[in-house]
Amino acid sequence: MTTQPRVGLLGPGLMGAPMASHIARAGHPTTVWARRREAADALAGEGITVASTPAELAAASDVIIAMLPDLPQLEALTGGPDGLWAGLGGPVVLVVSSTVSPAGVRDFAAQAAHDTHGQVHVIDAPVSGGEAKALDGTLSIMVGGPDADVAAAWGVLSACGSPTHLGPLGAGAVTKACNQLIVGAEVAALAEASLLARDAGIDLATLFDVLNRGLASSLVLEQKRDKLTTGDFTVSGPAKFMAKDLRFALEAAAASQTPLPLATFLRGQYEGLNAAGLGDLDIAVMQRYIDEQS
């Protein structure tokens, strides 16, 4: 692998598109593929190549980043004449940057190694910071995997933010589960606090100004305050994925016999939100969900 590995990115959406842009600007030959061709074509003017198939992307890549909702969406792209494995021309590091099950990513890595005769080396590197951090290239990137494979992808990940190597494969996914537990709790707490203040006649913009100067200040508050103040839940991070993310946290907890009572309660709340048909809106829509339950 050269000092500037060729990079392929699957899933150039809200997070993946700016990541691809930063990777290309860092000097890496970059190829993208999207199920919706127009999502990939939007990047073509930035000197990024658009692949017609996952196989074509794999043939042009030394490092592949998957920014897809979950492992089933990635697994669906691996087989067949147009799939990733068909395009392999040599060893590839496959970076799973989705929020996935820690056990699931280890199983996927073992299957990938078997199916490709050891050509595919999987690491997990989920990201946090939302669309705003993806746009400015300051994502927090949580990495798990063997040292050599992580080192091969390090420069690529560094173009998108600050990677931290946390341990063996799956360590990134466990860390992201911790992150999502905290984010899910913060969003729910901010939603409840906003309703309490509203019903007491307190201006929400003023409330969040005060909270942001105290111990309750957080990046979540900064990113979600306007949505909670205006009730405009235009999506920047879909609420529907939080129930899945909390399920992964609970699966990891069950494996280590770690009690997570808050995560159990929150999973029920986010599942209820999804069942109410609000999952495609921003996660701050938890405010509306709670309000409508009263």
CSV table of C-alpha atoms in Angstrom, one decimal:
chain,number,residue,atom,x,y,z
A,1,MET,CA,0.0,0.0,0.0
A,2,THR,CA,1.3,3.4,-0.9
A,3,THR,CA,1.7,6.4,1.4
A,4,GLN,CA,-1.5,7.8,-0.1
A,5,PRO,CA,-3.8,4.8,-0.4
A,6,ARG,CA,-6.7,4.8,-2.8
A,7,VAL,CA,-10.0,5.2,-0.9
A,8,GLY,CA,-13.5,4.0,-1.7
A,9,LEU,CA,-16.5,5.2,0.3
A,10,LEU,CA,-19.8,3.4,0.3
A,11,GLY,CA,-22.8,5.6,1.3
A,12,PRO,CA,-22.0,9.3,0.6
A,13,GLY,CA,-25.0,10.6,2.6
A,14,LEU,CA,-25.2,13.3,5.3
A,15,MET,CA,-22.0,12.0,7.0
A,16,GLY,CA,-20.3,10.1,4.2
A,17,ALA,CA,-20.4,12.9,1.6
A,18,PRO,CA,-18.3,15.4,3.6
A,19,MET,CA,-16.0,12.6,4.7
A,20,ALA,CA,-15.3,11.7,1.1
A,21,SER,CA,-14.6,15.4,0.3
A,22,HIS,CA,-12.1,15.7,3.2
A,23,ILE,CA,-10.4,12.5,2.1
A,24,ALA,CA,-10.0,13.7,-1.5
A,25,ARG,CA,-8.7,17.1,-0.3
A,26,ALA,CA,-6.1,15.2,1.7
A,27,GLY,CA,-4.7,13.8,-1.6
A,28,HIS,CA,-6.2,10.4,-1.6
A,29,PRO,CA,-7.6,9.1,-4.9
A,30,THR,CA,-11.2,8.8,-3.9
A,31,THR,CA,-14.1,6.8,-5.3
A,32,VAL,CA,-17.7,6.7,-4.1
A,33,TRP,CA,-20.7,4.5,-4.7
A,34,ALA,CA,-24.3,5.1,-3.6
A,35,ARG,CA,-27.5,3.2,-4.2
A,36,ARG,CA,-29.0,6.5,-5.3
A,37,ARG,CA,-26.6,7.5,-8.1
A,38,GLU,CA,-27.5,11.2,-7.7
A,39,ALA,CA,-26.0,11.2,-4.2
A,40,ALA,CA,-22.7,10.1,-5.6
A,41,ASP,CA,-22.8,12.3,-8.7
A,42,ALA,CA,-23.0,15.4,-6.4
A,43,LEU,CA,-19.4,14.7,-5.5
A,44,ALA,CA,-18.0,14.3,-9.0
A,45,GLY,CA,-17.1,18.0,-9.4
A,46,GLU,CA,-14.7,17.6,-6.4
A,47,GLY,CA,-12.4,15.3,-8.3
A,48,ILE,CA,-14.0,12.3,-6.9
A,49,THR,CA,-14.7,9.2,-9.1
A,50,VAL,CA,-18.2,7.8,-9.1
A,51,ALA,CA,-18.3,4.0,-9.3
A,52,SER,CA,-21.2,2.2,-11.1
A,53,THR,CA,-21.0,-0.8,-8.9
A,54,PRO,CA,-19.4,-1.9,-5.5
A,55,ALA,CA,-17.1,-4.1,-7.5
A,56,GLU,CA,-15.8,-1.2,-9.5
A,57,LEU,CA,-15.2,0.7,-6.2
A,58,ALA,CA,-13.3,-2.2,-4.7
A,59,ALA,CA,-11.1,-2.5,-7.8
A,60,ALA,CA,-10.0,1.1,-7.3
A,61,SER,CA,-9.5,1.0,-3.5
A,62,ASP,CA,-6.9,0.0,-0.9
A,63,VAL,CA,-9.1,1.3,1.9
A,64,ILE,CA,-12.9,1.0,1.8
A,65,ILE,CA,-15.1,3.0,4.2
A,66,ALA,CA,-18.6,1.8,4.7
A,67,MET,CA,-21.0,4.6,5.9
A,68,LEU,CA,-24.2,2.6,5.8
A,69,PRO,CA,-27.0,2.2,8.4
A,70,ASP,CA,-25.9,-1.3,9.6
A,71,LEU,CA,-24.1,-4.5,8.7
A,72,PRO,CA,-27.0,-6.0,6.7
A,73,GLN,CA,-26.7,-3.2,4.2
A,74,LEU,CA,-23.0,-3.8,3.9
A,75,GLU,CA,-23.3,-7.6,3.7
A,76,ALA,CA,-25.8,-7.1,0.8
A,77,LEU,CA,-23.0,-5.4,-1.2
A,78,THR,CA,-20.4,-8.0,-0.9
A,79,GLY,CA,-21.5,-10.9,-3.1
A,80,GLY,CA,-22.3,-11.4,-6.7
A,81,PRO,CA,-20.7,-10.2,-9.9
A,82,ASP,CA,-21.2,-6.5,-9.0
A,83,GLY,CA,-20.3,-7.0,-5.3
A,84,LEU,CA,-17.3,-5.8,-3.4
A,85,TRP,CA,-15.6,-9.2,-3.3
A,86,ALA,CA,-15.7,-9.5,-7.1
A,87,GLY,CA,-13.7,-6.4,-7.6
A,88,LEU,CA,-10.9,-7.2,-5.2
A,89,GLY,CA,-7.4,-7.0,-6.8
A,90,GLY,CA,-5.4,-7.5,-3.6
A,91,PRO,CA,-5.5,-6.9,0.1
A,92,VAL,CA,-8.0,-4.2,1.3
A,93,VAL,CA,-8.8,-2.7,4.7
A,94,LEU,CA,-12.5,-2.4,5.1
A,95,VAL,CA,-13.5,0.2,7.6
A,96,VAL,CA,-16.9,-0.2,9.1
A,97,SER,CA,-17.9,3.3,10.2
A,98,SER,CA,-21.5,2.5,10.8
A,99,THR,CA,-22.9,2.1,14.3
A,100,VAL,CA,-23.0,-1.7,14.5
A,101,SER,CA,-23.1,-4.6,17.0
A,102,PRO,CA,-19.6,-5.4,18.5
A,103,ALA,CA,-20.2,-9.1,18.2
A,104,GLY,CA,-21.7,-8.6,14.7
A,105,VAL,CA,-18.7,-6.8,13.3
A,106,ARG,CA,-16.4,-9.5,14.6
A,107,ASP,CA,-18.6,-12.2,12.9
A,108,PHE,CA,-18.6,-10.1,9.7
A,109,ALA,CA,-14.8,-9.8,9.7
A,110,ALA,CA,-14.4,-13.6,10.1
A,111,GLN,CA,-16.8,-14.3,7.3
A,112,ALA,CA,-15.2,-11.6,5.1
A,113,ALA,CA,-11.7,-13.1,5.6
A,114,HIS,CA,-13.1,-16.6,4.8
A,115,ASP,CA,-14.9,-15.5,1.7
A,116,THR,CA,-12.0,-13.5,0.3
A,117,HIS,CA,-9.2,-15.9,1.2
A,118,GLY,CA,-7.8,-13.4,3.7
A,119,GLN,CA,-7.8,-10.4,1.3
A,120,VAL,CA,-10.2,-8.3,3.4
A,121,HIS,CA,-9.1,-7.0,6.7
A,122,VAL,CA,-11.9,-5.4,8.7
A,123,ILE,CA,-11.6,-2.7,11.3
A,124,ASP,CA,-14.5,-0.8,13.0
A,125,ALA,CA,-14.3,2.9,13.2
A,126,PRO,CA,-17.7,4.5,14.0
A,127,VAL,CA,-17.9,8.3,14.2
A,128,SER,CA,-19.6,10.8,16.4
A,129,GLY,CA,-20.2,14.6,16.1
A,130,GLY,CA,-23.1,14.7,13.7
A,131,GLU,CA,-23.3,16.4,10.3
A,132,ALA,CA,-21.7,19.6,11.6
A,133,LYS,CA,-18.5,17.8,12.7
A,134,ALA,CA,-18.5,15.8,9.4
A,135,LEU,CA,-18.7,19.0,7.4
A,136,ASP,CA,-15.7,20.6,9.2
A,137,GLY,CA,-13.6,17.5,9.4
A,138,THR,CA,-13.5,17.2,13.2
A,139,LEU,CA,-15.4,13.9,13.9
A,140,SER,CA,-14.5,11.8,16.8
A,141,ILE,CA,-13.5,8.4,15.4
A,142,MET,CA,-13.5,5.3,17.6
A,143,VAL,CA,-11.3,2.6,16.2
A,144,GLY,CA,-11.0,-1.1,16.9
A,145,GLY,CA,-8.8,-3.6,15.1
A,146,PRO,CA,-5.3,-5.1,14.7
A,147,ASP,CA,-2.5,-2.6,14.8
A,148,ALA,CA,-1.3,-3.1,11.3
A,149,ASP,CA,-4.8,-2.8,9.7
A,150,VAL,CA,-5.5,0.3,11.8
A,151,ALA,CA,-2.2,1.9,10.8
A,152,ALA,CA,-3.1,1.3,7.1
A,153,ALA,CA,-6.3,3.3,7.4
A,154,TRP,CA,-5.0,5.9,10.0
A,155,GLY,CA,-4.2,8.7,7.5
A,156,VAL,CA,-7.5,8.3,5.8
A,157,LEU,CA,-9.4,8.5,9.0
A,158,SER,CA,-7.3,11.4,10.2
A,159,ALA,CA,-8.5,13.4,7.2
A,160,CYS,CA,-12.0,13.3,8.7
A,161,GLY,CA,-11.3,14.0,12.3
A,162,SER,CA,-9.5,12.6,15.3
A,163,PRO,CA,-9.2,8.8,15.4
A,164,THR,CA,-8.4,7.0,18.6
A,165,HIS,CA,-7.3,3.3,18.6
A,166,LEU,CA,-9.2,1.8,21.5
A,167,GLY,CA,-8.4,-1.9,21.3
A,168,PRO,CA,-9.2,-5.0,19.2
A,169,LEU,CA,-11.9,-5.4,16.7
A,170,GLY,CA,-15.2,-4.4,18.2
A,171,ALA,CA,-13.7,-1.9,20.7
A,172,GLY,CA,-14.8,1.0,18.4
A,173,ALA,CA,-18.4,-0.4,18.4
A,174,VAL,CA,-18.5,-0.7,22.2
A,175,THR,CA,-17.3,2.9,22.5
A,176,LYS,CA,-19.9,4.1,20.1
A,177,ALA,CA,-22.5,2.2,22.1
A,178,CYS,CA,-21.4,4.2,25.1
A,179,ASN,CA,-21.5,7.4,23.1
A,180,GLN,CA,-25.1,6.6,21.9
A,181,LEU,CA,-26.3,5.8,25.4
A,182,ILE,CA,-25.1,9.2,26.6
A,183,VAL,CA,-26.5,11.1,23.5
A,184,GLY,CA,-29.8,9.3,23.8
A,185,ALA,CA,-30.1,10.2,27.4
A,186,GLU,CA,-29.1,13.8,26.9
A,187,VAL,CA,-31.6,14.3,24.1
A,188,ALA,CA,-34.4,12.8,26.2
A,189,ALA,CA,-33.4,14.9,29.2
A,190,LEU,CA,-33.3,18.1,27.1
A,191,ALA,CA,-36.7,17.3,25.7
A,192,GLU,CA,-38.2,16.9,29.1
A,193,ALA,CA,-36.5,20.0,30.5
A,194,SER,CA,-37.8,22.0,27.6
A,195,LEU,CA,-41.4,20.9,28.2
A,196,LEU,CA,-41.1,21.6,31.9
A,197,ALA,CA,-39.8,25.1,31.2
A,198,ARG,CA,-42.4,25.8,28.5
A,199,ASP,CA,-45.3,24.8,30.7
A,200,ALA,CA,-43.9,27.1,33.5
A,201,GLY,CA,-43.9,30.0,31.0
A,202,ILE,CA,-40.1,30.2,30.6
A,203,ASP,CA,-38.8,31.2,27.2
A,204,LEU,CA,-36.9,28.2,25.7
A,205,ALA,CA,-34.2,30.3,24.0
A,206,THR,CA,-33.4,31.9,27.4
A,207,LEU,CA,-33.5,28.5,29.1
A,208,PHE,CA,-30.9,27.1,26.8
A,209,ASP,CA,-28.7,30.2,27.2
A,210,VAL,CA,-28.7,29.7,30.9
A,211,LEU,CA,-28.1,25.9,30.7
A,212,ASN,CA,-25.3,26.4,28.3
A,213,ARG,CA,-23.4,28.5,30.8
A,214,GLY,CA,-23.7,25.9,33.5
A,215,LEU,CA,-22.9,22.2,34.1
A,216,ALA,CA,-25.6,21.1,31.8
A,217,SER,CA,-23.8,22.6,28.8
A,218,SER,CA,-22.9,20.0,26.1
A,219,LEU,CA,-22.4,19.6,22.3
A,220,VAL,CA,-25.8,17.9,22.2
A,221,LEU,CA,-27.4,21.0,23.7
A,222,GLU,CA,-25.5,23.2,21.2
A,223,GLN,CA,-26.6,21.2,18.2
A,224,LYS,CA,-30.2,20.5,19.3
A,225,ARG,CA,-31.3,23.7,21.1
A,226,ASP,CA,-32.7,25.4,18.0
A,227,LYS,CA,-34.8,22.4,17.0
A,228,LEU,CA,-36.1,22.1,20.6
A,229,THR,CA,-36.9,25.8,20.6
A,230,THR,CA,-38.6,26.1,17.3
A,231,GLY,CA,-40.1,22.6,16.9
A,232,ASP,CA,-38.5,22.3,13.5
A,233,PHE,CA,-37.3,18.7,13.4
A,234,THR,CA,-35.7,18.7,10.0
A,235,VAL,CA,-33.4,15.8,10.0
A,236,SER,CA,-29.7,16.1,10.7
A,237,GLY,CA,-29.5,12.8,12.6
A,238,PRO,CA,-32.6,10.5,12.1
A,239,ALA,CA,-34.2,9.4,15.4
A,240,LYS,CA,-35.0,5.9,14.1
A,241,PHE,CA,-31.4,4.7,14.5
A,242,MET,CA,-31.2,5.3,18.3
A,243,ALA,CA,-33.3,2.3,19.2
A,244,LYS,CA,-31.0,0.1,17.2
A,245,ASP,CA,-27.9,1.7,18.7
A,246,LEU,CA,-29.2,1.1,22.3
A,247,ARG,CA,-30.0,-2.5,21.4
A,248,PHE,CA,-26.3,-2.9,20.5
A,249,ALA,CA,-25.4,-1.4,23.9
A,250,LEU,CA,-27.6,-3.8,25.7
A,251,GLU,CA,-26.3,-6.8,23.7
A,252,ALA,CA,-22.7,-5.8,24.7
A,253,ALA,CA,-23.9,-5.4,28.3
A,254,ALA,CA,-25.5,-8.8,28.3
A,255,ALA,CA,-22.3,-10.4,27.1
A,256,SER,CA,-20.3,-8.9,30.0
A,257,GLN,CA,-23.2,-9.1,32.5
A,258,THR,CA,-23.2,-5.3,33.0
A,259,PRO,CA,-26.5,-3.8,34.2
A,260,LEU,CA,-27.8,-0.9,32.1
A,261,PRO,CA,-31.1,0.1,33.6
A,262,LEU,CA,-31.1,3.5,31.9
A,263,ALA,CA,-30.3,2.1,28.5
A,264,THR,CA,-33.2,-0.4,28.9
A,265,PHE,CA,-35.6,2.4,29.7
A,266,LEU,CA,-34.3,4.6,26.8
A,267,ARG,CA,-34.6,1.9,24.3
A,268,GLY,CA,-38.3,1.6,25.1
A,269,GLN,CA,-38.7,5.3,24.6
A,270,TYR,CA,-37.0,5.4,21.2
A,271,GLU,CA,-38.9,2.3,20.1
A,272,GLY,CA,-42.1,4.1,21.0
A,273,LEU,CA,-41.0,7.1,19.1
A,274,ASN,CA,-40.4,4.9,16.0
A,275,ALA,CA,-43.8,3.2,16.4
A,276,ALA,CA,-45.4,6.6,16.5
A,277,GLY,CA,-44.1,7.3,13.0
A,278,LEU,CA,-41.5,9.9,14.1
A,279,GLY,CA,-38.3,8.0,13.3
A,280,ASP,CA,-37.4,9.8,10.1
A,281,LEU,CA,-37.3,13.2,11.8
A,282,ASP,CA,-34.4,14.5,13.8
A,283,ILE,CA,-33.7,12.9,17.1
A,284,ALA,CA,-34.8,16.0,18.9
A,285,VAL,CA,-38.3,15.0,17.9
A,286,MET,CA,-38.2,13.1,21.2
A,287,GLN,CA,-39.7,16.4,22.5
A,288,ARG,CA,-42.8,16.0,20.4
A,289,TYR,CA,-43.1,12.3,21.3
A,290,ILE,CA,-43.0,13.0,25.0
A,291,ASP,CA,-45.4,15.9,24.7
A,292,GLU,CA,-47.9,13.8,22.8
A,293,GLN,CA,-47.8,11.1,25.4
A,294,SER,CA,-49.2,13.3,28.1
